[in-house]
Amino acid sequence: QVQLVESGGGSVQAGGSLRLSCIVFGNVASFVAMYWSRQAPGKQREQVASITSGDSTTYIDSVKGRFTISKDNAKNEVYLQMNSLTPEDTGVYFCHGTRLVMGPPLRQYDDWGQGTQVTVSS
């Protein structure tokens, strides 16, 4: 079974940086896309960044220029570098990915990590 484990969360002051890591106990290359999502207290979960198997990336507007998603296929790891953090970035950050199961029929599965807490104080 595929397992994803996040680390690197913590408490920082506004303007600081954190680097989140996600170890994929499986083959990260088997995922068509990897993502980082977050959920702040009292708010709905939102996807903040994605990276495809071909290394194409997307970001929500609020983190563009501050966050960078990357991956290392050889290490089976996914990263989220977060700079210039603000209190609005506070939340539980989840690593997750979309995995294909070949057919017919072709099927998609989403695998999620347990989350890591990021707290940004003013």
Short mmCIF file of N, CA and C in Angstrom, two decimals:
data_model
loop_
_atom_site.label_atom_id
_atom_site.label_comp_id
_atom_site.label_asym_id
_atom_site.label_seq_id
_atom_site.Cartn_x
_atom_site.Cartn_y
_atom_site.Cartn_z
N GLN A 1 0.85 -1.19 0.00
CA GLN A 1 0.00 0.00 0.00
C GLN A 1 0.88 1.24 0.00
N VAL A 2 0.46 2.26 -0.70
CA VAL A 2 1.20 3.51 -0.78
C VAL A 2 0.97 4.31 0.49
N GLN A 3 2.04 4.90 1.00
CA GLN A 3 1.96 5.75 2.18
C GLN A 3 2.76 7.02 1.94
N LEU A 4 2.22 8.15 2.38
CA LEU A 4 2.88 9.43 2.27
C LEU A 4 3.05 10.00 3.68
N VAL A 5 4.24 10.48 3.99
CA VAL A 5 4.55 10.99 5.31
C VAL A 5 5.18 12.36 5.19
N GLU A 6 4.51 13.37 5.77
CA GLU A 6 5.01 14.74 5.73
C GLU A 6 5.85 15.05 6.95
N SER A 7 6.74 16.01 6.80
CA SER A 7 7.52 16.53 7.90
C SER A 7 7.95 17.95 7.56
N GLY A 8 8.50 18.64 8.54
CA GLY A 8 9.03 19.97 8.33
C GLY A 8 8.16 21.09 8.84
N GLY A 9 6.97 20.79 9.32
CA GLY A 9 6.12 21.82 9.86
C GLY A 9 6.66 22.34 11.18
N GLY A 10 6.08 23.44 11.63
CA GLY A 10 6.49 24.04 12.87
C GLY A 10 5.92 25.43 13.02
N SER A 11 6.45 26.15 13.99
CA SER A 11 6.01 27.51 14.28
C SER A 11 7.09 28.50 13.89
N VAL A 12 6.72 29.50 13.13
CA VAL A 12 7.64 30.54 12.71
C VAL A 12 6.96 31.89 12.80
N GLN A 13 7.77 32.93 12.82
CA GLN A 13 7.24 34.28 12.78
C GLN A 13 7.00 34.72 11.35
N ALA A 14 6.11 35.68 11.19
CA ALA A 14 5.83 36.21 9.86
C ALA A 14 7.12 36.66 9.19
N GLY A 15 7.22 36.33 7.91
CA GLY A 15 8.42 36.63 7.16
C GLY A 15 9.42 35.49 7.11
N GLY A 16 9.20 34.49 7.94
CA GLY A 16 10.10 33.36 7.98
C GLY A 16 9.84 32.35 6.89
N SER A 17 10.60 31.26 6.94
CA SER A 17 10.52 30.23 5.91
C SER A 17 10.45 28.85 6.55
N LEU A 18 9.83 27.95 5.83
CA LEU A 18 9.79 26.54 6.19
C LEU A 18 9.89 25.72 4.92
N ARG A 19 10.46 24.54 5.05
CA ARG A 19 10.54 23.61 3.94
C ARG A 19 9.87 22.31 4.37
N LEU A 20 8.76 22.00 3.74
CA LEU A 20 8.04 20.78 4.02
C LEU A 20 8.54 19.67 3.11
N SER A 21 8.61 18.47 3.66
CA SER A 21 9.02 17.31 2.90
C SER A 21 7.95 16.25 2.97
N CYS A 22 7.83 15.50 1.92
CA CYS A 22 6.88 14.40 1.84
C CYS A 22 7.62 13.20 1.30
N ILE A 23 7.73 12.18 2.11
CA ILE A 23 8.35 10.93 1.68
C ILE A 23 7.24 10.01 1.19
N VAL A 24 7.40 9.55 -0.01
CA VAL A 24 6.43 8.65 -0.62
C VAL A 24 6.96 7.24 -0.53
N PHE A 25 6.27 6.41 0.25
CA PHE A 25 6.65 5.01 0.35
C PHE A 25 5.98 4.27 -0.80
N GLY A 26 6.58 4.40 -1.91
CA GLY A 26 6.14 3.91 -3.19
C GLY A 26 7.01 4.60 -4.21
N ASN A 27 6.55 4.64 -5.42
CA ASN A 27 7.31 5.28 -6.49
C ASN A 27 6.63 6.59 -6.86
N VAL A 28 7.27 7.70 -6.53
CA VAL A 28 6.68 9.00 -6.82
C VAL A 28 6.49 9.18 -8.32
N ALA A 29 7.28 8.49 -9.11
CA ALA A 29 7.15 8.59 -10.56
C ALA A 29 5.87 7.95 -11.07
N SER A 30 5.22 7.13 -10.25
CA SER A 30 3.96 6.52 -10.66
C SER A 30 2.77 7.45 -10.49
N PHE A 31 2.98 8.61 -9.89
CA PHE A 31 1.91 9.59 -9.70
C PHE A 31 1.89 10.55 -10.87
N VAL A 32 0.71 10.76 -11.43
CA VAL A 32 0.59 11.71 -12.53
C VAL A 32 0.73 13.13 -12.03
N ALA A 33 0.43 13.35 -10.76
CA ALA A 33 0.58 14.67 -10.16
C ALA A 33 0.68 14.53 -8.65
N MET A 34 1.48 15.40 -8.05
CA MET A 34 1.57 15.51 -6.60
C MET A 34 1.12 16.89 -6.20
N TYR A 35 0.60 16.99 -4.99
CA TYR A 35 0.00 18.23 -4.54
C TYR A 35 0.36 18.51 -3.08
N TRP A 36 0.30 19.78 -2.73
CA TRP A 36 0.23 20.21 -1.35
C TRP A 36 -1.08 20.97 -1.16
N SER A 37 -1.83 20.57 -0.16
CA SER A 37 -3.05 21.26 0.21
C SER A 37 -2.96 21.65 1.67
N ARG A 38 -3.78 22.60 2.07
CA ARG A 38 -3.77 23.04 3.45
C ARG A 38 -5.18 23.32 3.93
N GLN A 39 -5.35 23.24 5.23
CA GLN A 39 -6.62 23.57 5.84
C GLN A 39 -6.36 24.42 7.07
N ALA A 40 -6.87 25.63 7.04
CA ALA A 40 -6.76 26.54 8.17
C ALA A 40 -7.95 26.35 9.09
N PRO A 41 -7.79 26.68 10.37
CA PRO A 41 -8.92 26.56 11.30
C PRO A 41 -10.13 27.34 10.83
N GLY A 42 -11.27 26.69 10.79
CA GLY A 42 -12.49 27.35 10.40
C GLY A 42 -12.65 27.58 8.92
N LYS A 43 -11.73 27.09 8.12
CA LYS A 43 -11.80 27.28 6.68
C LYS A 43 -11.76 25.95 5.96
N GLN A 44 -12.21 25.97 4.72
CA GLN A 44 -12.19 24.76 3.91
C GLN A 44 -10.78 24.50 3.39
N ARG A 45 -10.53 23.24 3.12
CA ARG A 45 -9.24 22.86 2.59
C ARG A 45 -9.04 23.43 1.19
N GLU A 46 -7.83 23.84 0.90
CA GLU A 46 -7.52 24.37 -0.41
C GLU A 46 -6.21 23.79 -0.92
N GLN A 47 -6.18 23.54 -2.20
CA GLN A 47 -4.97 23.06 -2.85
C GLN A 47 -4.09 24.27 -3.15
N VAL A 48 -2.86 24.23 -2.67
CA VAL A 48 -1.99 25.39 -2.83
C VAL A 48 -0.96 25.22 -3.93
N ALA A 49 -0.58 24.00 -4.25
CA ALA A 49 0.44 23.78 -5.26
C ALA A 49 0.31 22.39 -5.84
N SER A 50 0.74 22.24 -7.07
CA SER A 50 0.74 20.94 -7.73
C SER A 50 1.96 20.82 -8.62
N ILE A 51 2.37 19.59 -8.85
CA ILE A 51 3.45 19.32 -9.78
C ILE A 51 3.14 18.02 -10.50
N THR A 52 3.24 18.03 -11.81
CA THR A 52 2.94 16.85 -12.60
C THR A 52 4.16 15.98 -12.74
N SER A 53 3.95 14.81 -13.30
CA SER A 53 5.07 13.90 -13.55
C SER A 53 6.10 14.53 -14.48
N GLY A 54 5.66 15.47 -15.31
CA GLY A 54 6.56 16.18 -16.20
C GLY A 54 7.10 17.47 -15.61
N ASP A 55 6.87 17.69 -14.32
CA ASP A 55 7.41 18.84 -13.57
C ASP A 55 6.74 20.16 -13.91
N SER A 56 5.56 20.11 -14.48
CA SER A 56 4.77 21.32 -14.63
C SER A 56 4.12 21.67 -13.29
N THR A 57 4.18 22.93 -12.89
CA THR A 57 3.70 23.34 -11.58
C THR A 57 2.58 24.36 -11.68
N THR A 58 1.72 24.37 -10.68
CA THR A 58 0.69 25.38 -10.54
C THR A 58 0.60 25.78 -9.08
N TYR A 59 0.11 27.02 -8.85
CA TYR A 59 -0.02 27.56 -7.52
C TYR A 59 -1.28 28.40 -7.44
N ILE A 60 -1.88 28.44 -6.27
CA ILE A 60 -2.94 29.40 -6.07
C ILE A 60 -2.31 30.79 -5.98
N ASP A 61 -3.09 31.79 -6.32
CA ASP A 61 -2.56 33.14 -6.43
C ASP A 61 -1.92 33.63 -5.13
N SER A 62 -2.48 33.24 -4.00
CA SER A 62 -2.01 33.76 -2.73
C SER A 62 -0.60 33.31 -2.36
N VAL A 63 -0.09 32.26 -3.00
CA VAL A 63 1.24 31.77 -2.67
C VAL A 63 2.23 31.93 -3.81
N LYS A 64 1.79 32.42 -4.94
CA LYS A 64 2.69 32.59 -6.08
C LYS A 64 3.83 33.54 -5.72
N GLY A 65 5.02 33.13 -6.09
CA GLY A 65 6.20 33.92 -5.79
C GLY A 65 6.78 33.67 -4.42
N ARG A 66 6.04 32.96 -3.57
CA ARG A 66 6.51 32.67 -2.22
C ARG A 66 6.75 31.18 -1.98
N PHE A 67 5.92 30.34 -2.58
CA PHE A 67 6.01 28.90 -2.41
C PHE A 67 6.56 28.26 -3.67
N THR A 68 7.32 27.19 -3.49
CA THR A 68 7.84 26.42 -4.60
C THR A 68 7.67 24.94 -4.32
N ILE A 69 6.98 24.25 -5.20
CA ILE A 69 6.84 22.81 -5.09
C ILE A 69 7.86 22.15 -5.99
N SER A 70 8.45 21.08 -5.52
CA SER A 70 9.43 20.35 -6.31
C SER A 70 9.40 18.89 -5.88
N LYS A 71 10.06 18.06 -6.65
CA LYS A 71 10.13 16.65 -6.30
C LYS A 71 11.44 16.06 -6.76
N ASP A 72 11.79 14.96 -6.14
CA ASP A 72 13.00 14.22 -6.48
C ASP A 72 12.57 12.78 -6.68
N ASN A 73 12.45 12.38 -7.92
CA ASN A 73 11.96 11.04 -8.22
C ASN A 73 12.89 9.96 -7.66
N ALA A 74 14.19 10.20 -7.71
CA ALA A 74 15.14 9.21 -7.22
C ALA A 74 14.99 8.98 -5.73
N LYS A 75 14.64 10.03 -4.98
CA LYS A 75 14.47 9.92 -3.54
C LYS A 75 13.03 9.65 -3.13
N ASN A 76 12.12 9.66 -4.09
CA ASN A 76 10.69 9.50 -3.80
C ASN A 76 10.22 10.53 -2.79
N GLU A 77 10.60 11.78 -3.02
CA GLU A 77 10.25 12.86 -2.11
C GLU A 77 9.65 14.04 -2.86
N VAL A 78 8.75 14.71 -2.20
CA VAL A 78 8.13 15.93 -2.70
C VAL A 78 8.36 17.01 -1.66
N TYR A 79 8.58 18.24 -2.11
CA TYR A 79 8.92 19.33 -1.21
C TYR A 79 8.02 20.53 -1.45
N LEU A 80 7.88 21.32 -0.41
CA LEU A 80 7.23 22.61 -0.54
C LEU A 80 8.07 23.63 0.22
N GLN A 81 8.77 24.46 -0.52
CA GLN A 81 9.53 25.54 0.08
C GLN A 81 8.61 26.73 0.25
N MET A 82 8.49 27.22 1.47
CA MET A 82 7.59 28.31 1.79
C MET A 82 8.40 29.47 2.34
N ASN A 83 8.37 30.58 1.64
CA ASN A 83 9.08 31.79 2.05
C ASN A 83 8.10 32.92 2.32
N SER A 84 8.58 33.93 3.02
CA SER A 84 7.77 35.11 3.33
C SER A 84 6.42 34.72 3.89
N LEU A 85 6.44 33.85 4.87
CA LEU A 85 5.21 33.33 5.44
C LEU A 85 4.42 34.41 6.17
N THR A 86 3.12 34.30 6.10
CA THR A 86 2.20 35.20 6.78
C THR A 86 1.27 34.39 7.66
N PRO A 87 0.62 35.03 8.63
CA PRO A 87 -0.33 34.29 9.46
C PRO A 87 -1.43 33.60 8.66
N GLU A 88 -1.75 34.12 7.49
CA GLU A 88 -2.76 33.48 6.65
C GLU A 88 -2.31 32.14 6.09
N ASP A 89 -1.02 31.85 6.19
CA ASP A 89 -0.50 30.57 5.74
C ASP A 89 -0.65 29.49 6.81
N THR A 90 -1.10 29.85 7.98
CA THR A 90 -1.26 28.89 9.06
C THR A 90 -2.28 27.82 8.70
N GLY A 91 -1.95 26.59 9.01
CA GLY A 91 -2.87 25.50 8.76
C GLY A 91 -2.15 24.17 8.78
N VAL A 92 -2.91 23.13 8.57
CA VAL A 92 -2.35 21.80 8.43
C VAL A 92 -2.10 21.56 6.95
N TYR A 93 -0.89 21.21 6.62
CA TYR A 93 -0.49 21.00 5.24
C TYR A 93 -0.42 19.51 4.94
N PHE A 94 -1.06 19.14 3.86
CA PHE A 94 -1.14 17.75 3.44
C PHE A 94 -0.45 17.55 2.11
N CYS A 95 0.30 16.49 2.02
CA CYS A 95 0.86 16.03 0.76
C CYS A 95 -0.07 14.96 0.21
N HIS A 96 -0.40 15.06 -1.05
CA HIS A 96 -1.23 14.03 -1.66
C HIS A 96 -0.93 13.93 -3.14
N GLY A 97 -1.35 12.84 -3.73
CA GLY A 97 -1.05 12.61 -5.13
C GLY A 97 -2.12 11.79 -5.82
N THR A 98 -2.13 11.90 -7.13
CA THR A 98 -3.04 11.15 -7.97
C THR A 98 -2.25 10.05 -8.66
N ARG A 99 -2.69 8.83 -8.47
CA ARG A 99 -2.00 7.68 -8.98
C ARG A 99 -2.89 6.94 -9.97
N LEU A 100 -2.33 6.52 -11.05
CA LEU A 100 -3.06 5.78 -12.07
C LEU A 100 -2.90 4.29 -11.86
N VAL A 101 -3.99 3.58 -12.06
CA VAL A 101 -3.97 2.14 -12.11
C VAL A 101 -4.39 1.75 -13.52
N MET A 102 -3.50 1.13 -14.24
CA MET A 102 -3.74 0.83 -15.64
C MET A 102 -4.81 -0.23 -15.81
N GLY A 103 -5.54 -0.12 -16.87
CA GLY A 103 -6.58 -1.06 -17.21
C GLY A 103 -6.41 -1.57 -18.60
N PRO A 104 -7.52 -1.90 -19.28
CA PRO A 104 -8.81 -1.25 -19.06
C PRO A 104 -9.57 -1.82 -17.86
N PRO A 105 -10.30 -0.92 -17.24
CA PRO A 105 -10.33 0.53 -17.41
C PRO A 105 -9.22 1.20 -16.63
N LEU A 106 -8.85 2.39 -17.08
CA LEU A 106 -7.89 3.20 -16.35
C LEU A 106 -8.59 3.82 -15.14
N ARG A 107 -7.98 3.71 -13.96
CA ARG A 107 -8.57 4.25 -12.75
C ARG A 107 -7.60 5.18 -12.06
N GLN A 108 -8.14 6.14 -11.32
CA GLN A 108 -7.36 7.09 -10.57
C GLN A 108 -7.60 6.92 -9.08
N TYR A 109 -6.54 7.06 -8.31
CA TYR A 109 -6.62 7.03 -6.86
C TYR A 109 -5.89 8.23 -6.29
N ASP A 110 -6.41 8.78 -5.22
CA ASP A 110 -5.75 9.84 -4.48
C ASP A 110 -5.23 9.28 -3.17
N ASP A 111 -3.95 9.49 -2.92
CA ASP A 111 -3.31 9.07 -1.69
C ASP A 111 -2.90 10.30 -0.90
N TRP A 112 -3.18 10.28 0.40
CA TRP A 112 -2.97 11.44 1.27
C TRP A 112 -2.06 11.11 2.43
N GLY A 113 -1.25 12.09 2.80
CA GLY A 113 -0.46 11.99 4.00
C GLY A 113 -1.27 12.40 5.22
N GLN A 114 -0.64 12.34 6.38
CA GLN A 114 -1.34 12.62 7.63
C GLN A 114 -1.41 14.10 7.95
N GLY A 115 -0.60 14.90 7.30
CA GLY A 115 -0.59 16.33 7.52
C GLY A 115 0.49 16.76 8.51
N THR A 116 0.95 17.98 8.34
CA THR A 116 1.91 18.57 9.26
C THR A 116 1.49 20.01 9.54
N GLN A 117 1.56 20.41 10.81
CA GLN A 117 1.06 21.71 11.23
C GLN A 117 2.07 22.81 10.93
N VAL A 118 1.58 23.88 10.33
CA VAL A 118 2.36 25.09 10.11
C VAL A 118 1.66 26.23 10.81
N THR A 119 2.37 26.90 11.71
CA THR A 119 1.82 28.02 12.44
C THR A 119 2.71 29.23 12.24
N VAL A 120 2.12 30.30 11.75
CA VAL A 120 2.86 31.54 11.49
C VAL A 120 2.29 32.62 12.39
N SER A 121 3.11 33.16 13.25
CA SER A 121 2.69 34.19 14.18
C SER A 121 3.10 35.56 13.66
N SER A 122 2.35 36.56 14.08
CA SER A 122 2.62 37.92 13.67
C SER A 122 3.57 38.62 14.62
#
